[in-house]
Tab-separated table of C-alpha atoms in Angstrom:
chain	number	residue	atom	x	y	z
A	1	UNK	CA	-9.705	7.396	-5.658
A	2	UNK	CA	-9.879	3.615	-5.968
A	3	UNK	CA	-11.654	1.280	-3.613
A	4	UNK	CA	-9.623	-1.570	-2.171
A	5	UNK	CA	-11.204	-4.111	-4.542
A	6	UNK	CA	-10.639	-1.856	-7.572
A	7	UNK	CA	-7.007	-1.437	-6.559
A	8	UNK	CA	-6.477	-5.178	-6.030
A	9	UNK	CA	-8.083	-6.068	-9.359
A	10	UNK	CA	-6.033	-3.481	-11.268
A	11	UNK	CA	-2.785	-4.752	-9.791
A	12	UNK	CA	-3.737	-8.391	-10.409
A	13	UNK	CA	-4.463	-7.682	-14.081
A	14	UNK	CA	-1.267	-5.630	-14.418
A	15	UNK	CA	0.858	-8.370	-12.870
A	16	UNK	CA	-0.649	-11.138	-14.995
A	17	UNK	CA	-0.135	-9.176	-18.225
A	18	UNK	CA	3.420	-8.318	-17.200
A	19	UNK	CA	4.265	-11.960	-16.505
A	20	UNK	CA	2.479	-13.741	-19.366
A	21	UNK	CA	1.379	-11.068	-21.801
A	22	UNK	CA	-2.223	-12.301	-21.455
A	23	UNK	CA	-4.918	-10.783	-19.218
A	24	UNK	CA	-6.478	-13.131	-16.647
A	25	UNK	CA	-9.857	-14.719	-17.262
A	26	UNK	CA	-12.931	-13.575	-15.358
A	27	UNK	CA	-12.853	-16.819	-13.380
A	28	UNK	CA	-9.240	-16.142	-12.382
A	29	UNK	CA	-10.085	-12.581	-11.367
A	30	UNK	CA	-13.087	-13.783	-9.376
A	31	UNK	CA	-10.952	-16.329	-7.532
A	32	UNK	CA	-8.119	-13.867	-6.883
A	33	UNK	CA	-10.468	-11.315	-5.310
A	34	UNK	CA	-12.559	-13.983	-3.560
A	35	UNK	CA	-15.792	-12.765	-5.135
A	36	UNK	CA	-18.878	-14.962	-5.482
A	37	UNK	CA	-19.880	-13.955	-9.010
A	38	UNK	CA	-18.441	-12.584	-12.244
A	39	UNK	CA	-20.870	-9.665	-12.112
A	40	UNK	CA	-18.748	-8.144	-9.369
A	41	UNK	CA	-15.708	-8.327	-11.659
A	42	UNK	CA	-17.660	-6.657	-14.474
A	43	UNK	CA	-18.599	-3.783	-12.140
A	44	UNK	CA	-14.991	-3.338	-11.001
A	45	UNK	CA	-13.659	-3.344	-14.562
A	46	UNK	CA	-16.283	-0.795	-15.620
A	47	UNK	CA	-15.315	1.456	-12.697
A	48	UNK	CA	-11.616	1.180	-13.598
A	49	UNK	CA	-12.455	2.033	-17.229
A	50	UNK	CA	-14.410	5.101	-16.150
A	51	UNK	CA	-11.449	6.282	-14.050
A	52	UNK	CA	-9.015	5.812	-16.917
A	53	UNK	CA	-7.002	2.907	-15.469
A	54	UNK	CA	-8.187	0.168	-17.856
A	55	UNK	CA	-9.329	-0.154	-21.458
A	56	UNK	CA	-11.192	-3.041	-23.056
A	57	UNK	CA	-9.838	-3.817	-26.498
A	58	UNK	CA	-12.640	-4.349	-29.023
A	59	UNK	CA	-13.222	-7.635	-30.853
A	60	UNK	CA	-10.772	-9.551	-28.677
A	61	UNK	CA	-11.768	-11.959	-25.905
A	62	UNK	CA	-10.254	-11.312	-22.465
A	63	UNK	CA	-8.509	-8.265	-23.945
A	64	UNK	CA	-7.717	-5.685	-21.292
A	65	UNK	CA	-5.049	-3.002	-21.366
A	66	UNK	CA	-3.716	-1.266	-18.237
A	67	UNK	CA	-3.421	2.422	-19.087
A	68	UNK	CA	-1.952	3.649	-15.825
A	69	UNK	CA	-1.243	2.684	-12.224
A	70	UNK	CA	-2.098	4.668	-9.088
A	71	UNK	CA	0.394	7.435	-8.332
A	72	UNK	CA	2.953	6.114	-10.866
A	73	UNK	CA	3.291	2.902	-8.898
A	74	UNK	CA	6.485	0.914	-9.507
A	75	UNK	CA	6.294	-1.750	-12.200
A	76	UNK	CA	7.638	-4.378	-9.817
A	77	UNK	CA	4.784	-4.138	-7.327
A	78	UNK	CA	3.440	-7.660	-6.869
A	79	UNK	CA	0.106	-8.422	-5.179
A	80	UNK	CA	-0.963	-11.955	-4.340
A	81	UNK	CA	-2.315	-13.514	-7.524
A	82	UNK	CA	-4.565	-16.247	-6.181
A	83	UNK	CA	-6.089	-17.199	-2.883
A	84	UNK	CA	-3.863	-20.279	-2.643
A	85	UNK	CA	-0.737	-18.150	-3.097
A	86	UNK	CA	-2.031	-15.594	-0.646
A	87	UNK	CA	-2.656	-18.250	1.995
A	88	UNK	CA	0.919	-19.534	1.725
A	89	UNK	CA	2.669	-16.254	2.524
A	90	UNK	CA	1.993	-12.577	3.229
A	91	UNK	CA	2.871	-9.961	0.645
A	92	UNK	CA	5.823	-7.932	1.861
A	93	UNK	CA	6.975	-4.629	0.459
A	94	UNK	CA	10.188	-2.885	1.223
A	95	UNK	CA	10.927	0.834	1.258
A	96	UNK	CA	14.265	1.427	2.968
A	97	UNK	CA	13.031	4.841	4.036
A	98	UNK	CA	13.233	6.401	0.544
A	99	UNK	CA	10.515	8.095	-1.507
A	100	UNK	CA	9.723	5.147	-3.759
A	101	UNK	CA	6.712	2.905	-3.400
A	102	UNK	CA	7.603	-0.025	-1.067
A	103	UNK	CA	8.894	-2.989	-3.069
A	104	UNK	CA	8.241	-6.709	-2.567
A	105	UNK	CA	10.515	-8.901	-0.515
A	106	UNK	CA	10.677	-12.671	-0.342
A	107	UNK	CA	8.135	-14.529	1.753
A	108	UNK	CA	8.929	-16.457	4.915
A	109	UNK	CA	10.301	-19.939	4.602
A	110	UNK	CA	12.711	-19.288	1.721
A	111	UNK	CA	15.894	-18.999	3.760
A	112	UNK	CA	15.380	-15.537	5.190
A	113	UNK	CA	15.134	-15.537	8.986
A	114	UNK	CA	12.405	-13.513	10.667
A	115	UNK	CA	12.965	-10.768	13.213
A	116	UNK	CA	10.321	-10.032	15.849
A	117	UNK	CA	9.279	-6.365	15.702
A	118	UNK	CA	6.939	-4.937	18.367
A	119	UNK	CA	3.455	-3.968	17.204
A	120	UNK	CA	2.776	-0.854	19.266
A	121	UNK	CA	-0.578	0.407	18.042
A	122	UNK	CA	-2.584	1.754	15.140
A	123	UNK	CA	-1.773	4.670	12.869
A	124	UNK	CA	-4.180	6.681	10.742
A	125	UNK	CA	-3.806	6.996	7.014
A	126	UNK	CA	-6.532	9.623	7.089
A	127	UNK	CA	-7.532	11.926	9.929
A	128	UNK	CA	-4.831	11.798	12.636
A	129	UNK	CA	-5.540	9.470	15.551
A	130	UNK	CA	-3.644	8.545	18.677
A	131	UNK	CA	-0.757	6.186	17.924
A	132	UNK	CA	2.212	4.561	19.607
A	133	UNK	CA	0.136	2.925	22.307
A	134	UNK	CA	1.175	0.061	24.555
A	135	UNK	CA	2.769	-2.958	22.930
A	136	UNK	CA	0.106	-5.200	21.396
A	137	UNK	CA	2.360	-8.082	20.380
A	138	UNK	CA	5.132	-8.918	17.934
A	139	UNK	CA	5.213	-9.090	14.140
A	140	UNK	CA	7.633	-11.465	12.341
A	141	UNK	CA	9.511	-9.464	9.704
A	142	UNK	CA	12.158	-10.761	7.232
A	143	UNK	CA	15.604	-9.824	8.482
A	144	UNK	CA	16.490	-8.222	5.162
A	145	UNK	CA	13.833	-5.563	5.731
A	146	UNK	CA	15.401	-4.420	8.981
A	147	UNK	CA	18.500	-2.226	8.893
A	148	UNK	CA	20.279	-0.381	11.646
A	149	UNK	CA	18.374	1.295	14.456
A	150	UNK	CA	15.202	0.488	16.359
A	151	UNK	CA	12.041	-0.541	14.540
A	152	UNK	CA	8.382	-0.914	15.379
A	153	UNK	CA	5.189	-1.905	13.575
A	154	UNK	CA	1.849	-0.138	13.292
A	155	UNK	CA	-1.489	-1.275	11.921
A	156	UNK	CA	-2.867	1.140	9.325
A	157	UNK	CA	-6.421	2.451	9.483
A	158	UNK	CA	-7.916	4.565	6.707
A	159	UNK	CA	-7.281	4.954	2.997
A	160	UNK	CA	-5.475	8.264	2.541
A	161	UNK	CA	-2.251	6.537	1.378
A	162	UNK	CA	-3.884	4.054	-1.009
A	163	UNK	CA	-2.186	5.466	-4.115
A	164	UNK	CA	1.176	4.856	-2.447
A	165	UNK	CA	0.234	1.180	-2.100
A	166	UNK	CA	-0.699	1.425	1.611
A	167	UNK	CA	-4.164	0.062	2.349
A	168	UNK	CA	-6.467	-0.068	5.356
A	169	UNK	CA	-5.450	-3.059	7.495
A	170	UNK	CA	-1.827	-3.178	6.315
A	171	UNK	CA	1.021	-3.373	8.816
A	172	UNK	CA	3.790	-0.828	8.269
A	173	UNK	CA	7.327	-1.265	9.546
A	174	UNK	CA	8.838	1.950	10.866
A	175	UNK	CA	12.464	2.803	11.653
A	176	UNK	CA	12.646	5.180	14.586
A	177	UNK	CA	13.979	8.589	13.546
A	178	UNK	CA	13.382	12.208	14.465
A	179	UNK	CA	14.424	13.518	11.040
A	180	UNK	CA	13.272	12.880	7.477
A	181	UNK	CA	13.962	14.228	4.023
A	182	UNK	CA	11.223	15.886	2.032
A	183	UNK	CA	9.200	13.321	0.104
A	184	UNK	CA	9.637	10.483	2.600
A	185	UNK	CA	6.650	8.700	4.167
A	186	UNK	CA	6.800	9.208	7.916
A	187	UNK	CA	4.957	8.800	11.178
A	188	UNK	CA	4.321	12.425	12.112
A	189	UNK	CA	3.205	13.562	15.558
A	190	UNK	CA	1.118	16.731	15.409
A	191	UNK	CA	0.930	19.063	18.420
A	192	UNK	CA	2.337	16.255	20.618
A	193	UNK	CA	-1.108	14.628	20.582
A	194	UNK	CA	-2.015	12.907	17.325
A	195	UNK	CA	-0.021	10.816	14.886
A	196	UNK	CA	-0.582	10.079	11.233
A	197	UNK	CA	1.155	8.325	8.349
A	198	UNK	CA	1.822	10.780	5.509
A	199	UNK	CA	4.392	11.926	2.990
A	200	UNK	CA	6.367	14.831	4.413
A	201	UNK	CA	7.078	17.921	2.319
A	202	UNK	CA	9.062	20.931	3.511
A	203	UNK	CA	7.709	24.262	2.355
A	204	UNK	CA	9.867	27.075	3.699
A	205	UNK	CA	9.259	27.325	7.438
A	206	UNK	CA	6.242	25.003	7.234
A	207	UNK	CA	5.725	21.274	6.888
A	208	UNK	CA	3.067	19.751	4.659
A	209	UNK	CA	1.683	16.299	5.444
A	210	UNK	CA	0.578	14.996	2.084
A	211	UNK	CA	-1.922	12.207	1.456
A	212	UNK	CA	-1.727	9.820	-1.507
A	213	UNK	CA	-5.443	9.977	-2.201
A	214	UNK	CA	-7.118	12.939	-3.925
A	215	UNK	CA	-10.061	12.678	-1.534
A	216	UNK	CA	-7.858	14.058	1.262
A	217	UNK	CA	-6.408	17.542	1.540
A	218	UNK	CA	-2.740	18.208	2.204
A	219	UNK	CA	-2.385	19.679	5.697
A	220	UNK	CA	0.126	22.461	6.344
A	221	UNK	CA	1.640	23.067	9.789
A	222	UNK	CA	4.291	25.242	11.352
A	223	UNK	CA	7.538	23.304	11.686
A	224	UNK	CA	7.325	23.495	15.490
A	225	UNK	CA	3.987	21.620	15.462
A	226	UNK	CA	5.240	18.466	13.713
A	227	UNK	CA	7.662	15.900	15.102
A	228	UNK	CA	8.912	12.993	13.034
A	229	UNK	CA	8.558	9.718	14.945
A	230	UNK	CA	9.946	7.381	12.300
A	231	UNK	CA	10.255	6.588	8.599
A	232	UNK	CA	8.535	3.877	6.585
A	233	UNK	CA	10.895	1.036	5.629
A	234	UNK	CA	8.495	-1.777	4.790
A	235	UNK	CA	4.949	-3.059	4.619
A	236	UNK	CA	3.295	-6.394	5.293
A	237	UNK	CA	-0.101	-7.343	3.890
A	238	UNK	CA	-2.063	-10.499	4.631
A	239	UNK	CA	-4.756	-11.432	2.113
């Protein structure tokens, strides 16, 4: 399990190495994560080393090697790289309802018109909570993220889907649907009372709601207890 800061630092280092072949400096990492001192970066790097995500290469300055990404995350995942970039546009990831990690889309202002999607409540990526409340407002979403059908947005609370690239505070874009294929990330309503964001797995006559964080157990329900309310098609993150 990675903390949010550990996750953001790992992805920043991965992206910088992928683009330039050179790891970022400690000053660049400090600025990207908006930390006040380099000691915080040292602690994060040590924690990532201990968990097997990073390796420091001996006798080479600024030499870091990314050994793995959370949950086999796609190579094209792009976090914001600096505060100035983050302030210019939100990071947007696109899923199209399939089983892959949501992928980045273009930011606003580059020729892609925005569509207003209703924000209807909060959804738990953790213990199920009540969701699909009254409309709270609208979220501007790039038109290319929206396909056919009705869509709505939910604010994520909790960290059970962190290894799928879904963090606490993210906004997920959901396409309304009452069916889903095994392996898809869905809004699932349990016992007509509580909703949660999980990966759905079919196991015979039962349905498993699977977290993407080893700290959380997979929950197994009878098929009659779970109703699919929609499928994940995109994600918006503001840094």
